[in-house]
Amino acid sequence: MLSIFFRRLLIAVPVIIIVTTITFFLIRLAPGGPFDADKVVPPEVLKNLNATYNLDAPVLVQYKDYMINLAQGDFGPSFRYPGRSVTEMIFTGLPTTFELAFYAILIAIFIGILSGVTAAVKRNTSLDYIPMTIAMIGICMPTFLLGPILVLIFGIYLEVLPVSGWGSLPGDKILPSITLGAAYAAYIARLSRGGMLETLNQDYIRTARAKGLSEFRVVFNHALRGGLIPVVSFLGPAMAGLIGGSFVVETIFQIPGLGRFYVEAAFNRDYTMILGTTIFFSVLIILFNLLSDLMVLLMNPQARDNT
Amino acid sequence: MKKYYICFLCITVLSCSQQEPLLDTALDNQILHWGNGSEPQSLDPHIATGVPEHHVLIALCEGLTITNPKGGDNLPGVAQAWDISDDGLIYTFFLQPNAKWSNGDDLVAEDFVWSWKRILTASLGSQYPDMLYYLKNAEEYHAGKIQDFSEVGVEAIDAKTLKVTLRAPTPFFTKLLSHYSTWPVHKKTILNFGEIDNRNGEWTRPGNFVCNGPMKLKSWELNKKIIVDKNPMYWDYKQVQLNEIHYYPIVNESTEDRMFRAGQLHVTNVVPLEKCPVYLEQNNPNLRVDPYMGTYFYRTNTTIDSLNNKKVRKALAYAIDRKMIVDNVSKCGQQPAYSFTPPGSAGYEPNTEIPYDPELAKQLLAEAGYENGVNFPVLEILFNTQEGHRKIALAIQQMWQENLNINVELVNQDWKVYLSRERIGDFQISRAGWIGDYVDPNTFLDTLRANRGNNKTGWTNDTYETLMQKANSTNDNALRYDLLGQAEKILIDEMPIIPIYTYVRQYQISSDVKGWHPNFLDHHHPKFVYLERD
């Protein structure tokens, strides 16, 4: 297990370098620079700005300097926000994004597994059809539609929850977490239903039933462990997706998370911020995938033997 | 399983309760909640460039004069009074005797000298040094042609007297002084965090920030909220009634609208495009549509063969039904624009006309060699991606096709791509807008002079240049307006830019907010604003 862990970590290093290199050159190919503004910046001022941020050096020199700084853990200063470093900005938004993703995944797991397992156990009944129909709607409904609908119902008409914010007003974390978690809950519901159906047909489940165990024990003590392996495999990419894809929810609910920084950096051609967040998200995706693979190995001895 | 669903529902419902309206507690505590558009890039008045930055900075720092909230001439700010020499070249400002920085230090005339030296230091990379180019030798110092700052026309006579020498009479000079680029910064604080030209210093952080406005910086959480609270060191402290202002950087207009409806904001930055006509129809009492010193226009690239002919440009301008656009497309109180400078800018009334006359437009196009639009190359309208711009471009496309029989294509681009294409002249017609920096026609007409970066049309005109130079060298305001009026006539006759409509500021405001007067620059000094139950 440990060797797998370290082997995968080693493979991650060249992946990060490739991602950084491609991003570095791609953003410089995009038309428009960080200092293009509605009110034209005078040429002499632009010259000084370029010199301040090392943009007057040849691109290869800029690349070399960036990689050297990166090796020392320095993502550089933000071009958009003078006086703020990219590292500082990432760590400003990260706790909020993590918290949002954590609540969202908790909701997704709770609702998803509950409805998925129920659907599998009560196959071809209304307890199967209704949750699965809702799950399909959840997968199809984009967050930019679900968010405002929830806000209108609970924030504007019922006036029981704040319509925006994060940690400022009581209950302001509920709607964003549900909005972000809903689509993932739907995926998890379908995955857990599929996994459970397959497991419930296994011989060892039939044996358990033949031994006279209650249905509750059959499902929770025996079937659940095998039935949820697809869900666990999905959790790694899901967590990375939640953190990287929270931009829409952060915008709808006015949440100061990392997703907003990432997307706004792209619009503003904030080169260092784009690079910093891309590298950071790449590391997170690799890490979460690795963790989820390791968990699957722990849960499934067969997979462990095959590696 | 049903019990799990019921439990979850119960937990959710129990965790919520009827919210106490935020604005009720805000009213008791005099806390203004303000939707402020995007996140301010910087709170350094010499680095900042945008409207959201201005909304915060006007609370934190103060210049020699402040904008009159009810319009008209500027009011005293840090300067309690000033003398102007007969030739209009020397201004002597007498500072408020009790003017202090928020850390308690005395604010002295030398602070202005050092601050203006800072913004004119080229290596700082400030984008607004030209606001001080009216000072003698300021442009030369910024360009590096002179090295000794004492040659620039600003000097501290004593602790509370500042003498400013201009290179030419500038009757609107005191209006420039309410622009944040001319405001003072605290020398000791800035030098604690770097050199005079360090734009990345951390002096603008809460705890470090020192300035001289009615409020001081309490907290700044990126993308969440900026809080400013009352500054007891402010010279006019007793006049300030608000205890705090909370600025929310809300990019999404619909989110902001929902926050206002849910009672989380007193003032919004904008009204969503699709909501404005609905609110107007409903006579929504919270909707405000105020005049604003800005013009929405189309820029023509006069270096292109087909647009090099002024008859073509006039034909395009005369084929646009502006009234139809403001009534049926923008639909939020905008006014059709028949001049570049908005009417009523400090008493200036441009005497120009742009008729909607499709027949005359056709005739002009024919005179330019394109009878009934034949052989006229496909015309491209460039605009940045936004629904409002697209709708207007669609309407104009249709008008030009119907009235002039020419082919028009629409090209929308990401904001930075659009700016980049405008900068290098890679466009035929491009959407544009210009908001005045101060209330004077000069802030508009100056942009279209030959050597100005914001001209972007490639258009030059010797008579226009001469008139602008003359206007900028006289101390007689009536004569100056006459000269500017003549320049404006040339502009509208040559039509390098095609005015479409005059902007309005549309936003929502709670009836509890008092002292919030509509004014051309949308400046709202916090010392005049307070909260009171309507």
Tab-separated table of C-alpha atoms in Angstrom, chain B residues 295 297-298 300 302 310 313-314 317-318 338-342 348 350-354 441-450 455 457 459-461 463-465 467-468 483-499:
chain	number	residue	atom	x	y	z
B	295	THR	CA	-22.274	58.585	-22.792
B	297	PHE	CA	-21.480	55.537	-28.093
B	298	TYR	CA	-20.075	53.666	-31.061
B	300	THR	CA	-15.569	54.287	-35.689
B	302	THR	CA	-11.411	56.215	-39.291
B	310	LYS	CA	-17.145	61.573	-42.844
B	313	ARG	CA	-19.927	58.098	-40.619
B	314	LYS	CA	-22.721	60.670	-40.654
B	317	ALA	CA	-25.246	58.143	-37.281
B	318	TYR	CA	-28.377	59.528	-39.014
B	338	TYR	CA	-27.190	64.084	-29.579
B	339	SER	CA	-23.749	65.167	-28.360
B	340	PHE	CA	-20.706	63.496	-26.848
B	341	THR	CA	-20.772	65.575	-23.661
B	342	PRO	CA	-23.933	64.928	-21.641
B	348	TYR	CA	-22.583	73.447	-20.393
B	350	PRO	CA	-23.992	71.414	-26.262
B	351	ASN	CA	-25.761	72.928	-29.236
B	352	THR	CA	-25.584	69.925	-31.548
B	353	GLU	CA	-28.092	67.722	-33.325
B	354	ILE	CA	-28.010	64.254	-34.758
B	441	PRO	CA	-17.107	69.122	-20.612
B	442	ASN	CA	-13.322	68.925	-20.807
B	443	THR	CA	-13.360	65.383	-19.365
B	444	PHE	CA	-15.207	64.274	-22.536
B	445	LEU	CA	-13.880	66.464	-25.305
B	446	ASP	CA	-10.247	66.097	-24.258
B	447	THR	CA	-10.337	62.323	-24.903
B	448	LEU	CA	-10.755	62.842	-28.647
B	449	ARG	CA	-7.718	65.035	-29.098
B	450	ALA	CA	-5.058	63.732	-31.459
B	455	ASN	CA	-9.243	58.451	-28.777
B	457	THR	CA	-10.576	56.242	-33.621
B	459	TRP	CA	-9.403	60.749	-36.071
B	460	THR	CA	-7.571	64.062	-35.870
B	461	ASN	CA	-8.708	67.562	-36.766
B	463	THR	CA	-9.380	73.082	-35.919
B	464	TYR	CA	-10.576	70.855	-33.085
B	465	GLU	CA	-7.042	70.827	-31.644
B	467	LEU	CA	-10.126	75.134	-30.174
B	468	MET	CA	-9.265	72.715	-27.371
B	483	LEU	CA	-14.815	77.282	-27.540
B	484	LEU	CA	-15.726	73.835	-26.238
B	485	GLY	CA	-19.148	74.186	-27.869
B	486	GLN	CA	-17.481	74.911	-31.196
B	487	ALA	CA	-15.207	71.900	-30.745
B	488	GLU	CA	-18.220	69.724	-29.961
B	489	LYS	CA	-19.923	70.909	-33.176
B	490	ILE	CA	-16.880	69.855	-35.194
B	491	LEU	CA	-16.926	66.504	-33.445
B	492	ILE	CA	-20.573	65.888	-34.278
B	493	ASP	CA	-20.081	67.103	-37.834
B	494	GLU	CA	-17.106	64.782	-38.333
B	495	MET	CA	-18.671	61.960	-36.296
B	496	PRO	CA	-15.606	59.855	-35.377
B	497	ILE	CA	-17.805	58.640	-32.549
B	498	ILE	CA	-21.545	58.037	-32.846
B	499	PRO	CA	-23.369	58.946	-29.614
